[in-house]
Coordinates of C-alpha atoms in Angstrom, one line a residue:
Chain C
X18 CA 13.9 -0.5 -9.3
X19 CA 10.6 -2.0 -8.3
X20 CA 8.4 0.7 -9.6
X21 CA 5.2 -0.7 -11.2
X22 CA 3.5 2.2 -12.9
X23 CA -0.2 2.4 -13.9
X24 CA 0.0 3.3 -17.6
X25 CA -2.6 4.0 -20.3
X26 CA -2.7 1.7 -23.4
X27 CA -2.8 3.8 -26.6
X28 CA -1.9 1.2 -29.3
X29 CA -1.7 -2.5 -29.5
X30 CA 0.3 -4.5 -32.2
X31 CA 0.4 -8.2 -31.4
X32 CA 2.6 -8.8 -28.3
X33 CA 3.5 -5.1 -28.0
X34 CA 1.5 -2.2 -26.7
X35 CA 2.3 1.4 -26.7
X36 CA 1.6 3.1 -23.3
X37 CA 1.3 6.7 -22.4
X38 CA 2.3 8.0 -19.0
X39 CA 1.8 11.7 -18.6
X40 CA 2.6 12.2 -22.3
X41 CA 5.7 9.9 -22.4
X42 CA 5.2 7.0 -24.7
X43 CA 7.0 3.7 -24.8
X44 CA 6.5 0.2 -26.1
X45 CA 5.9 -2.6 -23.6
X46 CA 5.4 -6.4 -23.9
X47 CA 1.9 -7.7 -23.1
X48 CA 2.5 -11.5 -23.3
X49 CA 2.3 -12.0 -19.6
X50 CA -1.1 -10.4 -19.2
X51 CA -3.7 -13.0 -18.3
X52 CA -6.6 -11.2 -19.9
X53 CA -7.3 -9.3 -23.1
X54 CA -6.8 -5.5 -23.1
X55 CA -8.0 -2.8 -25.3
X56 CA -7.1 0.8 -26.1
X57 CA -7.8 3.1 -23.2
X58 CA -7.2 0.4 -20.5
X59 CA -4.7 0.9 -17.8
X60 CA -2.1 -1.7 -17.1
X61 CA 0.5 -2.0 -14.3
X62 CA 4.0 -2.0 -16.0
X63 CA 7.3 -3.2 -14.6
X64 CA 10.6 -3.5 -16.5
X65 CA 9.0 -3.4 -19.9
X66 CA 6.2 -5.9 -19.1
X67 CA 2.5 -5.3 -18.4
X68 CA 1.8 -7.4 -15.3
X69 CA -1.9 -6.8 -14.7
X70 CA -4.8 -4.8 -16.1
X71 CA -5.9 -2.2 -13.6
X72 CA -9.5 -2.9 -12.6
X73 CA -11.2 0.4 -12.6
X74 CA -14.4 -0.9 -11.1
X75 CA -12.5 -2.5 -8.2
X76 CA -10.8 0.8 -7.8
X77 CA -14.1 2.6 -7.7
X78 CA -15.3 -0.1 -5.2
X79 CA -12.4 0.6 -3.0
X80 CA -13.1 4.4 -3.0
X81 CA -16.8 3.6 -2.2
X82 CA -15.5 1.5 0.7
X83 CA -13.2 4.3 1.9
X84 CA -16.1 6.7 1.9
X85 CA -18.4 4.3 3.6
X86 CA -15.9 3.4 6.3
X87 CA -15.3 7.1 6.8
X88 CA -18.8 8.4 6.4
X89 CA -19.3 8.9 10.1
X90 CA -16.1 10.9 10.3
Chain S
X24 CA -6.6 7.9 -14.6
X25 CA -9.7 9.6 -13.2
X26 CA -9.7 7.7 -9.9
X27 CA -6.0 7.5 -9.3
X28 CA -5.7 11.1 -7.9
X29 CA -8.0 10.2 -5.1
X30 CA -5.3 8.0 -3.6
X31 CA -3.3 11.1 -3.0
X32 CA -6.2 13.2 -1.9
X33 CA -5.3 15.2 1.2
X34 CA -8.9 15.0 2.6
X35 CA -9.0 11.3 2.3
X36 CA -5.5 11.0 3.9
X37 CA -6.7 13.2 6.8
X38 CA -9.8 11.1 7.2
X39 CA -7.9 7.9 7.4
X40 CA -5.4 9.4 9.9
X41 CA -8.3 10.5 12.1
X42 CA -9.7 6.9 11.9
X43 CA -6.3 5.5 12.8
X44 CA -6.0 7.9 15.8
X45 CA -9.4 6.8 17.0
X46 CA -8.3 3.2 17.4
X47 CA -7.3 2.9 21.0
X48 CA -4.2 0.7 20.9
X49 CA -3.8 -1.9 23.6
X50 CA 0.0 -1.7 23.2
X51 CA 2.5 -0.1 20.8
X52 CA 2.6 -1.9 17.4
X53 CA 5.4 -2.4 14.9
X54 CA 4.4 -3.1 11.3
X55 CA 7.1 -4.1 8.8
X56 CA 6.9 -3.4 5.1
X57 CA 9.3 -5.2 2.7
X58 CA 9.3 -2.9 -0.2
X59 CA 11.6 0.0 -1.3
X60 CA 8.7 1.7 -3.1
X61 CA 6.7 1.6 0.2
X62 CA 9.6 3.3 2.0
X63 CA 9.7 5.9 -0.8
X64 CA 6.0 6.7 -0.5
X65 CA 6.2 6.8 3.3
X66 CA 9.0 9.3 3.2
X67 CA 7.9 11.4 0.2
X68 CA 4.5 12.1 1.8
X69 CA 5.8 12.2 5.4
X70 CA 3.4 9.5 6.4
X71 CA 5.4 8.4 9.5
X72 CA 4.9 11.9 11.0
X73 CA 1.1 11.6 10.6
X74 CA 0.8 8.3 12.5
X75 CA 0.0 8.4 16.2
X76 CA 2.5 7.5 18.9
X77 CA 2.6 3.8 19.4
X78 CA 2.3 3.0 15.7
X79 CA 5.7 2.3 14.1
X80 CA 6.2 1.3 10.5
X81 CA 9.7 -0.1 9.8
X82 CA 11.5 -1.1 6.6
X83 CA 12.5 -4.7 6.0
X84 CA 14.7 -6.2 3.2
X85 CA 12.7 -4.7 0.3
X86 CA 15.6 -3.6 -1.9
X87 CA 16.7 -6.2 -4.4
X88 CA 19.8 -4.2 -5.3
X89 CA 20.8 -4.0 -1.7
X90 CA 20.5 -7.7 -1.0
X91 CA 22.4 -8.8 -4.1
X92 CA 25.6 -10.2 -2.8
X93 CA 29.0 -8.7 -3.4
X94 CA 30.1 -12.0 -4.8
X95 CA 27.6 -11.8 -7.6
X96 CA 28.7 -8.2 -8.4
X97 CA 32.3 -9.4 -8.4
X98 CA 31.4 -12.2 -10.8
X99 CA 29.7 -9.7 -13.1
X100 CA 32.8 -7.4 -12.7
X101 CA 35.1 -10.3 -13.7
X102 CA 32.9 -11.1 -16.7
X103 CA 33.1 -7.5 -17.9
X104 CA 36.8 -7.1 -17.3
X105 CA 38.3 -10.5 -18.1
X106 CA 35.9 -12.1 -20.4
X107 CA 35.1 -8.8 -22.1
X108 CA 31.4 -9.5 -21.9
X109 CA 28.9 -6.7 -22.2
X110 CA 27.1 -6.5 -18.9
X111 CA 23.5 -5.2 -19.1
X112 CA 21.8 -4.5 -15.8
X113 CA 19.2 -2.3 -14.1
X114 CA 20.0 1.3 -13.1
X115 CA 21.2 1.2 -9.5
X116 CA 23.1 -2.0 -9.8
X117 CA 26.1 -0.4 -11.5
X118 CA 27.0 1.7 -8.5
X119 CA 26.9 -1.0 -5.8
X120 CA 30.3 -1.4 -4.2
X121 CA 32.1 -4.8 -3.9
X122 CA 35.6 -5.8 -3.0
X123 CA 36.8 -5.2 -6.6
X124 CA 34.7 -2.0 -7.0
X125 CA 31.4 -1.3 -8.7
X126 CA 30.4 -2.1 -12.2
X127 CA 30.7 1.6 -12.9
X128 CA 34.3 1.3 -11.9
X129 CA 34.7 -1.5 -14.4
X130 CA 33.1 0.8 -17.0
X131 CA 35.6 3.6 -16.3
X132 CA 38.4 1.0 -16.8
X133 CA 37.0 0.3 -20.3
X134 CA 34.5 -2.5 -19.7
X135 CA 31.2 -2.4 -21.6
X136 CA 28.6 -2.0 -18.9
X137 CA 25.1 -0.8 -19.9
X138 CA 22.0 0.2 -18.0
X139 CA 18.8 -1.3 -19.4
X140 CA 15.2 -0.6 -18.6
X141 CA 14.0 -4.2 -19.1
X142 CA 15.3 -7.6 -20.2
X143 CA 14.2 -7.0 -23.8
X144 CA 16.8 -4.2 -24.1
X145 CA 19.5 -6.7 -23.1
X146 CA 18.4 -9.1 -25.8
X147 CA 18.4 -6.2 -28.4
X148 CA 22.0 -5.4 -27.4
X149 CA 22.9 -9.0 -27.9
X150 CA 21.4 -9.0 -31.4
X151 CA 23.2 -5.8 -32.3
X152 CA 26.5 -7.2 -31.1
X153 CA 26.7 -10.7 -32.4
X154 CA 30.4 -11.0 -31.8
X155 CA 30.2 -10.1 -28.1
X156 CA 28.9 -12.1 -25.2
X157 CA 26.0 -10.2 -23.6
X158 CA 25.1 -11.0 -20.0
X159 CA 21.9 -9.7 -18.4
X160 CA 22.8 -9.3 -14.7
X161 CA 19.2 -9.8 -13.5
X162 CA 18.3 -8.7 -10.0
X163 CA 14.9 -8.2 -8.6
X164 CA 12.0 -9.9 -6.8
X165 CA 9.1 -11.9 -8.4
X166 CA 7.9 -8.8 -10.3
X167 CA 11.1 -8.6 -12.3
X168 CA 11.7 -12.4 -12.5
X169 CA 8.6 -13.1 -14.5
X170 CA 9.7 -10.7 -17.2
X171 CA 13.1 -12.4 -17.4
X172 CA 11.4 -15.8 -17.4
X173 CA 9.3 -14.6 -20.3
X174 CA 12.3 -13.8 -22.5
X175 CA 14.0 -17.2 -21.6
X176 CA 10.8 -18.9 -22.9
X177 CA 11.4 -17.3 -26.4
X178 CA 12.7 -19.8 -28.8
X179 CA 14.8 -17.3 -30.8
X180 CA 17.1 -15.9 -28.2
X181 CA 20.5 -14.9 -29.7
X182 CA 23.3 -17.4 -28.9
X183 CA 25.5 -14.8 -27.4
X184 CA 23.0 -13.9 -24.7
X185 CA 23.0 -15.2 -21.2
X186 CA 21.6 -14.4 -17.8
X187 CA 23.2 -14.0 -14.4
X188 CA 20.2 -14.6 -12.2
X189 CA 20.3 -12.9 -8.8
X190 CA 16.6 -13.0 -8.4
X191 CA 15.2 -13.3 -4.8
X192 CA 11.8 -14.2 -3.4
X193 CA 10.0 -12.1 -0.8
X194 CA 8.1 -14.6 1.4
X195 CA 11.2 -16.6 2.5
X196 CA 12.9 -13.5 3.7
X197 CA 9.8 -12.5 5.7
X198 CA 9.8 -15.9 7.4
X199 CA 13.5 -15.6 8.1
X200 CA 12.9 -12.3 9.9
X201 CA 10.3 -13.8 12.1
X202 CA 13.1 -16.0 13.5
X203 CA 15.2 -12.9 14.4
X204 CA 14.2 -13.0 18.1
X205 CA 14.4 -9.4 19.3
X206 CA 12.8 -7.9 16.2
X207 CA 9.2 -8.2 17.5
X208 CA 7.1 -7.5 14.5
X209 CA 3.3 -7.3 14.9
X210 CA 2.2 -7.3 11.3
X211 CA 3.3 -7.1 7.6
X212 CA 2.6 -4.8 4.8
X213 CA 3.4 -6.7 1.6
X214 CA 4.2 -5.1 -1.7
X215 CA 1.2 -4.9 -4.0
X216 CA 3.0 -5.5 -7.3
X217 CA 4.7 -8.7 -6.0
X218 CA 1.3 -9.9 -4.9
X219 CA -0.1 -8.8 -8.3
X220 CA 2.1 -11.4 -9.8
X221 CA 2.2 -14.1 -7.1
X222 CA -1.2 -13.9 -5.5
X223 CA -2.2 -13.9 -1.9
X224 CA -2.1 -17.7 -1.2
X225 CA 1.6 -17.9 -0.6
X226 CA 1.3 -15.3 2.2
X227 CA -1.4 -17.2 4.1
X228 CA 1.4 -18.9 6.0
X229 CA 2.0 -15.7 8.0
X230 CA -1.4 -15.3 9.6
X231 CA -1.9 -19.1 9.9
X232 CA 1.5 -20.2 11.2
X233 CA 2.8 -17.0 12.8
X234 CA -0.4 -15.1 13.7
X235 CA 0.8 -12.2 11.6
X236 CA -1.7 -9.8 10.1
X237 CA -0.6 -9.5 6.5
X238 CA -1.9 -6.8 4.2
X239 CA -1.3 -6.3 0.5
X240 CA -1.0 -2.6 -0.1
X241 CA -0.5 -0.3 -3.1
X242 CA 1.8 2.6 -3.6
X243 CA -0.1 5.8 -3.1
X244 CA -0.4 7.5 0.3
X245 CA -4.0 6.3 0.7
X246 CA -3.0 2.7 -0.2
X247 CA -0.3 2.6 2.4
X248 CA -2.4 4.2 5.2
X249 CA -5.3 1.8 4.4
X250 CA -2.8 -1.0 4.8
X251 CA -1.5 0.3 8.1
X252 CA -5.1 0.8 9.4
X253 CA -6.1 -2.7 8.4
X254 CA -3.0 -4.1 10.2
X255 CA -3.6 -2.1 13.4
X256 CA -7.3 -3.2 13.5
X257 CA -6.3 -6.8 13.2
X258 CA -3.6 -6.5 15.8
X259 CA -6.0 -4.7 18.2
X260 CA -8.7 -7.4 17.7
X261 CA -6.2 -10.2 18.2
X262 CA -6.9 -11.7 14.8
X263 CA -4.6 -12.4 11.9
X264 CA -5.5 -12.8 8.2
X265 CA -4.4 -11.9 4.7
X266 CA -6.1 -8.7 3.5
X267 CA -6.0 -7.0 0.2
X268 CA -6.4 -3.2 0.2
X269 CA -5.0 -2.9 -3.4
X270 CA -7.9 -4.4 -5.1
X271 CA -7.6 -2.4 -8.3
X272 CA -4.4 -4.4 -9.2
X273 CA -4.2 -7.4 -7.0
X274 CA -6.4 -10.4 -7.7
X275 CA -6.2 -13.1 -5.0
X276 CA -4.8 -15.7 -7.4
X277 CA -2.3 -13.2 -8.9
X278 CA -1.2 -13.5 -12.5
X279 CA -1.1 -17.2 -13.3
X280 CA 0.6 -16.7 -16.6
X281 CA 3.5 -14.9 -15.0
X282 CA 3.7 -17.5 -12.2
X283 CA 3.9 -20.3 -14.8
X284 CA 6.7 -18.4 -16.6
X285 CA 8.7 -18.3 -13.4
X286 CA 8.0 -22.0 -12.7
X287 CA 8.9 -23.2 -16.1
X288 CA 12.2 -21.4 -16.2
X289 CA 13.6 -21.2 -12.7
X290 CA 14.2 -23.6 -9.8
X291 CA 13.8 -22.3 -6.3
X292 CA 17.1 -22.7 -4.5
X293 CA 18.8 -21.5 -1.2
X294 CA 20.4 -18.1 -1.7
X295 CA 22.6 -15.7 0.1
X296 CA 21.3 -12.2 0.9
X297 CA 23.8 -9.5 1.3
X298 CA 24.2 -8.7 5.0
X299 CA 21.6 -11.2 6.0
X300 CA 23.0 -14.6 5.1
X301 CA 21.7 -17.8 3.6
X302 CA 17.9 -18.1 3.4
X303 CA 16.4 -21.4 2.3
X304 CA 14.2 -21.5 -0.9
X305 CA 14.7 -17.8 -1.5
X306 CA 16.5 -17.6 -4.8
X307 CA 15.8 -18.3 -8.5
X308 CA 18.3 -20.3 -10.5
X309 CA 17.8 -21.1 -14.2
X310 CA 16.7 -24.7 -14.7
X311 CA 19.0 -27.4 -16.0
X312 CA 17.4 -27.3 -19.5
X313 CA 17.9 -23.5 -19.6
X314 CA 21.6 -23.8 -18.7
X315 CA 22.8 -22.5 -22.0
X316 CA 21.2 -19.2 -21.0
X317 CA 22.8 -19.4 -17.6
X318 CA 25.9 -17.1 -17.3
X319 CA 27.2 -19.1 -14.3
X320 CA 27.2 -22.3 -16.4
X321 CA 28.5 -20.6 -19.6
X322 CA 31.4 -18.9 -18.0
X323 CA 32.3 -21.4 -15.3
X324 CA 32.5 -25.1 -15.1
X325 CA 31.9 -25.5 -11.4
X326 CA 29.0 -27.9 -10.8
X327 CA 28.1 -26.7 -7.3
X328 CA 27.6 -23.2 -6.1
X329 CA 25.0 -21.4 -4.0
X330 CA 23.0 -18.6 -5.5
X331 CA 24.6 -15.4 -4.5
X332 CA 28.2 -16.8 -4.3
X333 CA 29.2 -15.7 -7.7
X334 CA 30.8 -18.7 -9.4
X335 CA 34.1 -20.6 -9.4
X336 CA 36.2 -17.7 -10.8
X337 CA 35.7 -15.8 -7.5
X338 CA 37.2 -16.8 -4.2
X339 CA 34.6 -18.9 -2.3
X340 CA 33.7 -17.9 1.2
X341 CA 33.5 -19.9 4.4
X342 CA 31.1 -22.8 4.0
X343 CA 29.3 -22.5 7.3
X344 CA 25.7 -21.9 6.5
X345 CA 25.5 -19.3 9.3
X346 CA 28.5 -17.2 8.2
X347 CA 28.0 -14.2 5.9
X348 CA 29.7 -14.3 2.6
X349 CA 33.0 -12.5 2.6
X350 CA 33.3 -8.9 1.6
X351 CA 29.6 -8.3 2.0
X352 CA 29.5 -5.6 4.6
X353 CA 32.4 -3.2 5.1
X354 CA 33.8 -2.7 8.6
X355 CA 31.7 -0.1 10.4
X356 CA 28.8 -0.3 7.9
X357 CA 25.3 -0.9 9.5
X358 CA 23.5 -2.0 6.3
X359 CA 23.0 -5.6 7.6
X360 CA 21.1 -4.2 10.6
X361 CA 19.2 -1.6 8.5
X362 CA 18.1 -4.1 6.0
X363 CA 16.3 -6.2 8.6
X364 CA 14.7 -3.2 10.3
X365 CA 16.7 -3.6 13.5
X366 CA 18.1 -0.1 13.4
X367 CA 17.3 3.1 11.4
X368 CA 19.7 5.0 9.1
X369 CA 19.9 7.7 11.8
X370 CA 21.4 5.2 14.2
X371 CA 24.4 4.6 11.8
X372 CA 27.3 7.0 12.6
X373 CA 28.3 6.9 8.9
X374 CA 24.9 8.0 7.5
X375 CA 25.1 11.3 5.8
X376 CA 28.7 11.8 6.9
X377 CA 31.1 9.3 5.2
X378 CA 28.2 7.5 3.5
X379 CA 26.3 9.6 1.0
X380 CA 24.7 8.8 -2.4
X381 CA 27.7 10.3 -4.3
X382 CA 30.1 8.0 -2.4
X383 CA 28.0 5.2 -0.8
X384 CA 29.8 3.1 1.8
X385 CA 27.1 0.4 2.0
X386 CA 24.5 -0.9 -0.4
X387 CA 21.5 0.7 1.3
X388 CA 22.9 4.1 0.3
X389 CA 23.1 3.2 -3.4
X390 CA 19.7 2.1 -4.7
X391 CA 16.6 4.3 -4.9
X392 CA 15.0 1.5 -2.9
X393 CA 17.6 1.4 -0.2
X394 CA 16.4 2.7 3.1
X395 CA 19.4 5.0 3.7
X396 CA 19.2 6.5 0.2
X397 CA 15.5 7.1 0.7
X398 CA 16.0 8.8 4.1
X399 CA 18.9 10.9 2.7
X400 CA 16.8 12.0 -0.3
X401 CA 14.0 13.1 1.8
X402 CA 16.3 14.8 4.3
X403 CA 15.6 12.6 7.2
X404 CA 18.8 13.3 8.8
X405 CA 20.0 15.5 11.7
X406 CA 21.6 18.7 10.8

């Protein structure tokens, strides 16, 4: 019900984008997104709507943080 | 995604677990999450078994299908059977029992009940069936409500389309649980995708007024464990603040556009939660100016009703604010205790015996987000 799935954008036509999740494609609505997206971006999708662009750099930051925190492990 | 796999990486998980084990707890801690997807991840990856003794993660009311009242299901049932409306709803909703049966029962009796992936599918069904009334039975938390709000904002919605809103909001239910005296929660994990939409600000209440560490976490094993670790650290240090360990999706302010959509279309009203009761400011009702899209208005002339009590065509329950709506929890069912994390599915004598996914006795065994269904799926039962 509440799954929000990170999905790759492969095509954009106005308010609709086509996403690809492990080879499965479907059209989603992107009108709720607060920022512009491009082909190749990842978005969080729920019930047919893209809710947020996934910030890859923040993701990388988080990994760096994990590694730093755990470095002394 | 290149980096996504690292959030399931065994080595990273092991490292975090070692870090958690190194924290010397001053006392046992109990952390509550309020998300069916978190409960799924925790069970799927066996995360509870990895946590040290003294760290307990319990499931709160994180399943929108489970907390949708029987009265709303009965209302949808009546619309399908008596008004011959097409009911479009999300997957698990069609199997939830009520006093008149489930929507699936209505379907087997000839009603037109359809499962849709998102609100747009329901609008499409309305366009394709101009002679029929099509009602989107909309359940879900903020994550789903913003999509529904977005379609209401469209100017060209078909006239035969309306919405039965059973949307609920997460923070009021968390606050309600803090008033349940013997629950003794030490911290909250909050669902990343809800915070993706609504932002962190509305959760500041929990650390500031209730001294509750409150962590926004994502949905991979590493995300959940980072959240648990952050909560334990705060509890141990005697501090309480909002933290975000799901930074790749959650921005502190959330998605303003989605928040605006909800605000423009819905009023925040008191609402009933199945098995829990009435919670102030916890439901979303379509605004007066959107009432032509409101199925409760379209199919019923009653001026006053509380969200979650169906509408006038259903028998109305006792009016005491403390009393549960009628027919909500069957005799012997423990869902009302499981939903607030007071007991575990294994404590319910019906779990896995008379209550199974094929024949669910209570709502928690129906939905993929229901705690009992999740525990059953991952074989967390005694043999």
